[in-house]
mmCIF file of C-alpha atoms in Angstrom:
data_model
loop_
_atom_site.group_PDB
_atom_site.id
_atom_site.type_symbol
_atom_site.label_atom_id
_atom_site.label_comp_id
_atom_site.label_asym_id
_atom_site.label_seq_id
_atom_site.Cartn_x
_atom_site.Cartn_y
_atom_site.Cartn_z
ATOM 1 C CA MET A 17 99.150 98.754 65.720
ATOM 2 C CA GLU A 18 101.082 101.953 66.708
ATOM 3 C CA LYS A 19 103.531 101.240 69.526
ATOM 4 C CA VAL A 20 103.171 103.036 72.701
ATOM 5 C CA HIS A 21 106.347 104.595 74.012
ATOM 6 C CA TRP A 22 106.075 105.824 77.435
ATOM 7 C CA LEU A 23 109.964 106.205 77.808
ATOM 8 C CA PRO A 24 112.035 108.083 75.190
ATOM 9 C CA GLU A 25 114.164 105.323 73.687
ATOM 10 C CA ARG A 26 117.218 107.624 74.010
ATOM 11 C CA LEU A 27 116.772 107.823 77.680
ATOM 12 C CA TRP A 28 116.053 104.083 78.188
ATOM 13 C CA LYS A 29 119.261 102.954 76.288
ATOM 14 C CA GLU A 30 121.536 105.815 77.571
ATOM 15 C CA ARG A 31 120.074 106.375 81.261
ATOM 16 C CA VAL A 32 122.694 104.222 83.160
ATOM 17 C CA GLY A 33 125.635 105.681 81.365
ATOM 18 C CA LEU A 34 124.288 109.212 81.713
ATOM 19 C CA THR A 35 123.543 109.265 85.412
ATOM 20 C CA GLN A 36 126.090 106.987 86.828
ATOM 21 C CA LYS A 37 128.526 109.882 87.337
ATOM 22 C CA ARG A 38 125.944 111.989 88.911
ATOM 23 C CA LEU A 39 124.920 109.172 91.268
ATOM 24 C CA ASP A 40 128.377 108.592 92.375
ATOM 25 C CA SER A 41 129.805 112.016 92.690
ATOM 26 C CA GLN A 42 127.370 114.897 92.321
ATOM 27 C CA MET A 43 123.917 114.016 93.594
ATOM 28 C CA LYS A 44 122.375 115.736 96.503
ATOM 29 C CA ALA A 45 119.549 114.691 98.955
ATOM 30 C CA PHE A 46 117.376 116.681 101.270
ATOM 31 C CA LEU A 47 117.599 115.644 104.850
ATOM 32 C CA ASP A 48 115.932 117.472 107.937
ATOM 33 C CA GLY A 49 115.876 121.110 106.411
ATOM 34 C CA LYS A 50 119.195 120.962 104.444
ATOM 35 C CA PHE A 51 120.591 119.811 101.139
ATOM 36 C CA ILE A 52 123.556 117.123 101.668
ATOM 37 C CA GLU A 53 125.711 115.042 99.591
ATOM 38 C CA LYS A 54 123.722 111.901 98.425
ATOM 39 C CA LYS A 55 126.660 109.738 99.185
ATOM 40 C CA GLU A 56 126.931 111.145 102.938
ATOM 41 C CA ARG A 57 125.583 108.822 105.602
ATOM 42 C CA LEU A 58 123.943 110.828 108.005
ATOM 43 C CA ILE A 59 120.897 108.691 109.290
ATOM 44 C CA THR A 60 121.583 107.901 112.935
ATOM 45 C CA LEU A 61 121.658 104.162 113.802
ATOM 46 C CA GLU A 62 118.893 104.619 116.537
ATOM 47 C CA ASN A 63 116.432 106.132 114.010
ATOM 48 C CA ARG A 64 112.992 104.560 114.565
ATOM 49 C CA GLY A 65 112.493 103.903 110.753
ATOM 50 C CA LEU A 66 115.640 101.579 110.974
ATOM 51 C CA THR A 67 115.059 99.729 114.241
ATOM 52 C CA PHE A 68 111.221 99.852 114.183
ATOM 53 C CA GLY A 69 109.965 100.473 110.340
ATOM 54 C CA ASP A 70 108.181 103.429 112.173
ATOM 55 C CA GLY A 71 107.734 105.584 109.210
ATOM 56 C CA LEU A 72 106.190 106.468 106.033
ATOM 57 C CA PHE A 73 107.087 107.063 102.398
ATOM 58 C CA GLU A 74 105.922 108.045 98.994
ATOM 59 C CA VAL A 75 107.062 107.931 95.451
ATOM 60 C CA LEU A 76 106.370 110.672 93.111
ATOM 61 C CA ARG A 77 106.877 110.751 89.292
ATOM 62 C CA VAL A 78 109.006 113.498 87.836
ATOM 63 C CA LYS A 79 109.281 114.238 84.228
ATOM 64 C CA ASP A 80 110.804 117.230 82.331
ATOM 65 C CA GLY A 81 111.221 118.660 85.799
ATOM 66 C CA HIS A 82 107.515 118.619 86.803
ATOM 67 C CA ILE A 83 106.296 116.739 89.996
ATOM 68 C CA PHE A 84 102.961 114.844 89.216
ATOM 69 C CA PHE A 85 100.299 114.947 91.547
ATOM 70 C CA PHE A 86 102.376 116.263 94.534
ATOM 71 C CA GLU A 87 99.403 117.315 96.582
ATOM 72 C CA ASP A 88 97.661 113.979 96.287
ATOM 73 C CA HIS A 89 100.878 112.081 97.473
ATOM 74 C CA LEU A 90 101.711 114.476 100.129
ATOM 75 C CA ALA A 91 98.198 114.671 101.553
ATOM 76 C CA ARG A 92 98.048 110.878 101.694
ATOM 77 C CA MET A 93 101.398 110.988 103.953
ATOM 78 C CA LYS A 94 100.133 114.003 105.919
ATOM 79 C CA SER A 95 96.867 111.929 106.750
ATOM 80 C CA SER A 96 98.934 108.698 107.657
ATOM 81 C CA ALA A 97 101.378 110.918 109.879
ATOM 82 C CA VAL A 98 98.345 112.114 111.772
ATOM 83 C CA PHE A 99 96.801 108.477 112.024
ATOM 84 C CA PHE A 100 100.216 107.124 113.683
ATOM 85 C CA GLY A 101 100.964 110.382 115.625
ATOM 86 C CA ILE A 102 104.067 111.251 113.573
ATOM 87 C CA PRO A 103 104.709 114.959 113.585
ATOM 88 C CA PHE A 104 104.821 116.415 110.125
ATOM 89 C CA PRO A 105 107.742 118.789 110.059
ATOM 90 C CA TYR A 106 107.006 121.022 107.025
ATOM 91 C CA SER A 107 104.248 122.739 104.997
ATOM 92 C CA LEU A 108 103.532 121.320 101.652
ATOM 93 C CA ASP A 109 104.727 124.495 99.747
ATOM 94 C CA GLU A 110 107.886 124.162 101.761
ATOM 95 C CA ILE A 111 108.506 120.481 100.706
ATOM 96 C CA LYS A 112 107.473 121.292 97.016
ATOM 97 C CA ASP A 113 110.001 124.061 96.794
ATOM 98 C CA ARG A 114 113.067 122.106 98.246
ATOM 99 C CA ALA A 115 111.946 119.148 95.882
ATOM 100 C CA ARG A 116 111.991 121.304 92.982
ATOM 101 C CA GLU A 117 115.435 122.498 94.103
ATOM 102 C CA LEU A 118 116.743 119.265 94.516
ATOM 103 C CA ILE A 119 115.343 117.915 91.171
ATOM 104 C CA ALA A 120 116.872 120.763 89.332
ATOM 105 C CA PHE A 121 120.209 120.224 91.032
ATOM 106 C CA ASN A 122 120.453 116.519 90.393
ATOM 107 C CA GLY A 123 119.313 117.222 86.754
ATOM 108 C CA ILE A 124 116.445 114.820 86.919
ATOM 109 C CA ASP A 125 114.401 114.865 83.571
ATOM 110 C CA ASP A 126 112.835 111.618 83.764
ATOM 111 C CA GLY A 127 112.842 110.101 87.454
ATOM 112 C CA GLU A 128 111.474 109.593 90.863
ATOM 113 C CA LEU A 129 111.179 111.805 93.908
ATOM 114 C CA TYR A 130 111.226 109.441 96.980
ATOM 115 C CA VAL A 131 109.959 111.141 100.250
ATOM 116 C CA GLU A 132 110.390 109.483 103.846
ATOM 117 C CA LEU A 133 109.235 110.531 107.134
ATOM 118 C CA THR A 134 110.012 108.655 110.391
ATOM 119 C CA ARG A 135 109.272 109.190 114.001
ATOM 120 C CA GLY A 136 112.911 110.187 114.593
ATOM 121 C CA ILE A 137 115.780 108.983 116.952
ATOM 122 C CA ASP A 138 115.183 106.824 120.114
ATOM 123 C CA GLN A 139 118.251 106.244 121.666
ATOM 124 C CA ASN A 140 117.115 103.557 123.936
ATOM 125 C CA ARG A 141 115.268 101.702 121.191
ATOM 126 C CA GLU A 142 111.987 101.395 123.296
ATOM 127 C CA HIS A 143 108.736 100.068 121.799
ATOM 128 C CA LYS A 144 107.047 103.186 123.596
ATOM 129 C CA TYR A 145 106.804 106.126 121.634
ATOM 130 C CA PRO A 146 109.434 108.783 122.476
ATOM 131 C CA SER A 147 108.582 112.032 123.916
ATOM 132 C CA GLU A 148 106.445 114.278 122.002
ATOM 133 C CA ASN A 149 109.242 116.989 121.414
ATOM 134 C CA THR A 150 111.229 114.215 119.429
ATOM 135 C CA GLN A 151 112.040 115.609 116.061
ATOM 136 C CA PRO A 152 110.891 113.332 113.191
ATOM 137 C CA THR A 153 113.353 112.539 110.313
ATOM 138 C CA PHE A 154 112.356 113.820 106.839
ATOM 139 C CA PHE A 155 114.446 113.334 103.714
ATOM 140 C CA MET A 156 114.016 113.348 99.937
ATOM 141 C CA LEU A 157 115.906 111.726 97.093
ATOM 142 C CA ALA A 158 115.592 112.731 93.513
ATOM 143 C CA ILE A 159 116.709 109.799 91.220
ATOM 144 C CA PRO A 160 116.523 108.854 87.791
ATOM 145 C CA LEU A 161 113.596 106.499 86.733
ATOM 146 C CA ARG A 162 114.342 102.903 87.282
ATOM 147 C CA GLU A 163 115.129 100.943 84.299
ATOM 148 C CA ILE A 164 111.984 99.330 82.514
ATOM 149 C CA ASP A 165 111.882 97.962 79.086
ATOM 150 C CA PRO A 166 109.477 99.616 76.891
ATOM 151 C CA SER A 167 108.236 96.373 75.629
ATOM 152 C CA ASN A 168 106.171 95.947 78.838
ATOM 153 C CA TRP A 169 103.906 98.649 77.679
ATOM 154 C CA GLU A 170 104.074 97.660 74.071
ATOM 155 C CA ARG A 171 103.003 94.130 74.143
ATOM 156 C CA GLY A 172 102.059 93.552 77.940
ATOM 157 C CA THR A 173 103.958 92.210 81.105
ATOM 158 C CA VAL A 174 104.076 89.096 83.014
ATOM 159 C CA VAL A 175 102.954 88.682 86.781
ATOM 160 C CA PHE A 176 102.752 85.856 89.203
ATOM 161 C CA GLY A 177 100.554 85.193 92.059
ATOM 162 C CA PHE A 178 101.812 85.220 95.526
ATOM 163 C CA PRO A 179 100.038 85.140 99.042
ATOM 164 C CA ASP A 180 99.551 88.426 100.634
ATOM 165 C CA LEU A 181 101.509 88.224 103.810
ATOM 166 C CA ARG A 182 101.155 91.731 105.134
ATOM 167 C CA HIS A 183 99.589 93.599 108.216
ATOM 168 C CA LYS A 184 96.241 95.102 108.554
ATOM 169 C CA LEU A 185 97.572 98.774 107.966
ATOM 170 C CA CYS A 186 98.041 98.436 104.279
ATOM 171 C CA GLU A 187 95.877 101.490 103.532
ATOM 172 C CA HIS A 188 99.021 103.739 104.696
ATOM 173 C CA LYS A 189 102.071 103.746 102.896
ATOM 174 C CA THR A 190 104.416 102.515 105.576
ATOM 175 C CA ILE A 191 108.072 101.497 105.299
ATOM 176 C CA ASN A 192 107.217 97.959 106.542
ATOM 177 C CA LEU A 193 107.792 96.510 103.059
ATOM 178 C CA LEU A 194 109.394 93.028 103.502
ATOM 179 C CA PRO A 195 106.115 91.244 102.264
ATOM 180 C CA ASN A 196 106.030 93.244 99.247
ATOM 181 C CA VAL A 197 109.582 92.638 98.632
ATOM 182 C CA MET A 198 109.179 88.933 98.794
ATOM 183 C CA ALA A 199 106.257 89.075 96.719
ATOM 184 C CA LYS A 200 108.131 91.006 93.911
ATOM 185 C CA ASN A 201 111.262 89.048 93.972
ATOM 186 C CA PHE A 202 109.213 85.832 93.611
ATOM 187 C CA ALA A 203 107.939 87.259 90.212
ATOM 188 C CA TYR A 204 111.619 88.465 89.409
ATOM 189 C CA LYS A 205 112.965 85.078 89.880
ATOM 190 C CA ARG A 206 110.402 83.789 87.271
ATOM 191 C CA GLY A 207 111.152 86.305 84.719
ATOM 192 C CA GLY A 208 108.098 88.515 85.797
ATOM 193 C CA TYR A 209 107.606 92.089 86.388
ATOM 194 C CA GLU A 210 105.346 92.076 89.291
ATOM 195 C CA ALA A 211 103.379 89.939 91.793
ATOM 196 C CA LEU A 212 99.488 89.733 92.158
ATOM 197 C CA MET A 213 98.900 89.334 95.759
ATOM 198 C CA TYR A 214 95.963 87.302 97.030
ATOM 199 C CA ARG A 215 94.384 86.614 100.493
ATOM 200 C CA GLU A 216 91.629 83.884 101.121
ATOM 201 C CA ASP A 217 88.199 83.827 102.391
ATOM 202 C CA SER A 218 85.125 81.143 102.658
ATOM 203 C CA LYS A 219 84.997 81.444 98.574
ATOM 204 C CA GLY A 220 88.617 80.958 97.837
ATOM 205 C CA ARG A 221 91.408 83.271 96.836
ATOM 206 C CA TYR A 222 90.652 86.986 96.195
ATOM 207 C CA ALA A 223 93.154 89.477 94.674
ATOM 208 C CA THR A 224 94.305 92.356 96.704
ATOM 209 C CA GLU A 225 97.218 94.451 94.826
ATOM 210 C CA GLY A 226 100.599 94.003 93.496
ATOM 211 C CA GLY A 227 104.042 94.495 95.594
ATOM 212 C CA SER A 228 103.775 98.296 94.318
ATOM 213 C CA SER A 229 100.789 98.319 91.997
ATOM 214 C CA ASN A 230 96.988 98.271 91.748
ATOM 215 C CA TYR A 231 95.168 95.902 89.337
ATOM 216 C CA PHE A 232 92.120 96.143 87.006
ATOM 217 C CA LEU A 233 90.624 93.562 84.754
ATOM 218 C CA VAL A 234 88.021 94.078 82.120
ATOM 219 C CA LYS A 235 85.064 91.637 81.375
ATOM 220 C CA ASN A 236 82.311 92.120 79.115
ATOM 221 C CA HIS A 237 83.515 95.664 78.618
ATOM 222 C CA THR A 238 83.274 96.467 82.138
ATOM 223 C CA VAL A 239 86.322 97.284 84.224
ATOM 224 C CA ILE A 240 86.722 95.786 87.756
ATOM 225 C CA THR A 241 89.148 96.547 90.524
ATOM 226 C CA PRO A 242 89.838 95.275 94.108
ATOM 227 C CA GLU A 243 87.979 97.639 96.449
ATOM 228 C CA ILE A 244 89.891 99.411 99.176
ATOM 229 C CA ASP A 245 89.756 96.754 101.832
ATOM 230 C CA ASN A 246 93.075 96.885 103.603
ATOM 231 C CA ILE A 247 94.956 97.760 100.393
ATOM 232 C CA LEU A 248 96.577 100.779 99.334
ATOM 233 C CA PRO A 249 94.375 103.663 97.862
ATOM 234 C CA GLY A 250 96.885 104.345 94.967
ATOM 235 C CA ILE A 251 97.028 107.582 93.377
ATOM 236 C CA THR A 252 97.263 106.369 89.949
ATOM 237 C CA ARG A 253 94.598 103.861 90.797
ATOM 238 C CA SER A 254 92.091 106.840 91.676
ATOM 239 C CA LYS A 255 93.192 108.873 88.525
ATOM 240 C CA VAL A 256 92.604 105.873 86.187
ATOM 241 C CA VAL A 257 89.128 105.097 87.873
ATOM 242 C CA LYS A 258 88.006 108.705 87.539
ATOM 243 C CA LEU A 259 89.305 108.820 83.845
ATOM 244 C CA LEU A 260 87.556 105.744 82.797
ATOM 245 C CA LYS A 261 84.233 106.868 84.554
ATOM 246 C CA GLU A 262 84.373 110.288 82.949
ATOM 247 C CA ASN A 263 84.828 108.702 79.471
ATOM 248 C CA GLY A 264 81.990 106.353 79.690
ATOM 249 C CA VAL A 265 83.330 103.226 80.837
ATOM 250 C CA GLU A 266 81.782 101.319 83.679
ATOM 251 C CA VAL A 267 83.943 100.873 86.592
ATOM 252 C CA VAL A 268 83.191 98.419 89.520
ATOM 253 C CA GLU A 269 85.144 98.515 92.911
ATOM 254 C CA ARG A 270 84.472 95.201 94.875
ATOM 255 C CA ARG A 271 86.281 92.226 96.034
ATOM 256 C CA VAL A 272 87.689 90.403 92.946
ATOM 257 C CA TYR A 273 88.749 86.662 93.077
ATOM 258 C CA TYR A 274 91.908 85.290 91.757
ATOM 259 C CA ASP A 275 90.243 83.223 89.039
ATOM 260 C CA GLU A 276 88.329 86.346 87.675
ATOM 261 C CA PHE A 277 91.755 87.736 86.745
ATOM 262 C CA LEU A 278 92.794 84.469 84.919
ATOM 263 C CA LYS A 279 89.422 84.408 83.083
ATOM 264 C CA ALA A 280 89.479 88.257 82.217
ATOM 265 C CA ASP A 281 89.206 89.691 78.732
ATOM 266 C CA GLU A 282 91.991 92.130 79.656
ATOM 267 C CA VAL A 283 94.117 92.855 82.760
ATOM 268 C CA PHE A 284 96.219 95.962 83.520
ATOM 269 C CA LEU A 285 98.174 97.241 86.394
ATOM 270 C CA VAL A 286 98.941 100.768 87.293
ATOM 271 C CA SER A 287 101.356 102.507 89.605
ATOM 272 C CA THR A 288 103.346 106.021 89.864
ATOM 273 C CA VAL A 289 106.218 104.335 87.975
ATOM 274 C CA SER A 290 104.488 101.758 85.775
ATOM 275 C CA MET A 291 101.589 104.357 85.137
ATOM 276 C CA VAL A 292 99.195 102.158 83.046
ATOM 277 C CA MET A 293 100.760 98.854 81.859
ATOM 278 C CA PRO A 294 98.956 95.851 80.112
ATOM 279 C CA VAL A 295 99.286 92.289 81.439
ATOM 280 C CA ARG A 296 99.703 89.640 79.110
ATOM 281 C CA LYS A 297 100.346 86.579 81.294
ATOM 282 C CA ILE A 298 99.361 85.723 84.855
ATOM 283 C CA ASP A 299 101.353 82.665 86.100
ATOM 284 C CA ASN A 300 100.924 80.388 83.059
ATOM 285 C CA LYS A 301 97.722 81.940 81.763
ATOM 286 C CA GLN A 302 98.134 83.896 78.628
ATOM 287 C CA LEU A 303 95.695 86.923 77.973
ATOM 288 C CA ALA A 304 95.187 89.378 75.243
ATOM 289 C CA ALA A 305 97.375 92.344 75.550
ATOM 290 C CA PRO A 306 97.075 95.301 75.193
ATOM 291 C CA GLY A 307 93.300 95.121 74.844
ATOM 292 C CA LYS A 308 90.944 97.821 73.775
ATOM 293 C CA ILE A 309 90.176 99.350 76.968
ATOM 294 C CA THR A 310 93.531 98.940 78.378
ATOM 295 C CA LEU A 311 94.640 101.167 75.431
ATOM 296 C CA LYS A 312 92.069 103.509 76.309
ATOM 297 C CA ALA A 313 93.230 103.842 79.707
ATOM 298 C CA MET A 314 96.833 104.185 78.673
ATOM 299 C CA GLU A 315 95.907 107.048 76.398
ATOM 300 C CA LEU A 316 93.737 108.745 78.883
ATOM 301 C CA TYR A 317 96.395 108.568 81.536
ATOM 302 C CA ARG A 318 99.084 109.910 79.101
ATOM 303 C CA LYS A 319 96.782 112.800 78.315
ATOM 304 C CA LEU A 320 96.264 113.633 81.875
ATOM 305 C CA ILE A 321 100.057 113.541 82.359
ATOM 306 C CA ASP A 322 100.522 116.016 79.485
ATOM 307 C CA GLU A 323 97.842 118.410 80.921
ATOM 308 C CA GLU A 324 99.503 118.285 84.489
ATOM 309 C CA LYS A 325 102.715 119.638 83.214
ATOM 310 C CA GLY A 326 102.841 123.357 84.149
ATOM 311 C CA ARG A 327 100.568 122.768 87.020
ATOM 312 C CA CYS A 328 103.034 121.279 89.295
#
């Protein structure tokens, strides 16, 4: 079987050495309307993002200077900002222009654009929302892609189950990520790549999502993925669902029980950074990976990424 190389081997092997100097002494960030040195510490301690987790974020994939699915990500952020009553300080065109400048300055060929919006500074640290004229805090980071072993795409990755300890606002990408961090580190400590979180109902454990991923399983040629029921409506998830349906694959969105993943013919996870990644093991259960439909999803998404270049 032909190997799937999502990351150029040269970049994977040399990334740390190539970018460390930039990270330490040259990289810039964008904060509240201006470019600053990334190493500067300019966030006020009373910022509500720090004291209350009162904010939102997005992570966008950058490759060869292109920002993928920018409108989808920022539309989601803007919708959540309206829901929470956080002012959105710039137009999408302004954000995209500044993001492109930042990516170019930092020399990011293969990386991530991190965008965060908080309700701003509250000098008295009160639970009560500050006055309506309080300026929100908005910043962006353009950084190299985190290091991921390419074998995760070639032969599949390992995930571990973990209880979903989160709040009831998971359809919004808030900066309240401690349960996600706990879940992912549970997996890391056991040699895994990601967690598969679950909740319980009268029928038993049902799967929700990962610490930063959405999940799909394949059973009898049908793709099944957890419905949007207090989980994040992932951008990559929506793209993969659409691609599979357009290419003749039946996709069902419903409540999916944990044991269904253990008994699946194939399992894969998706995210902005992981893209489409096969899963070869859940807890102690071995799975065939990558399976036929998983490979199809990987190829369709790769083609979509190629098509998107030049549009962003």
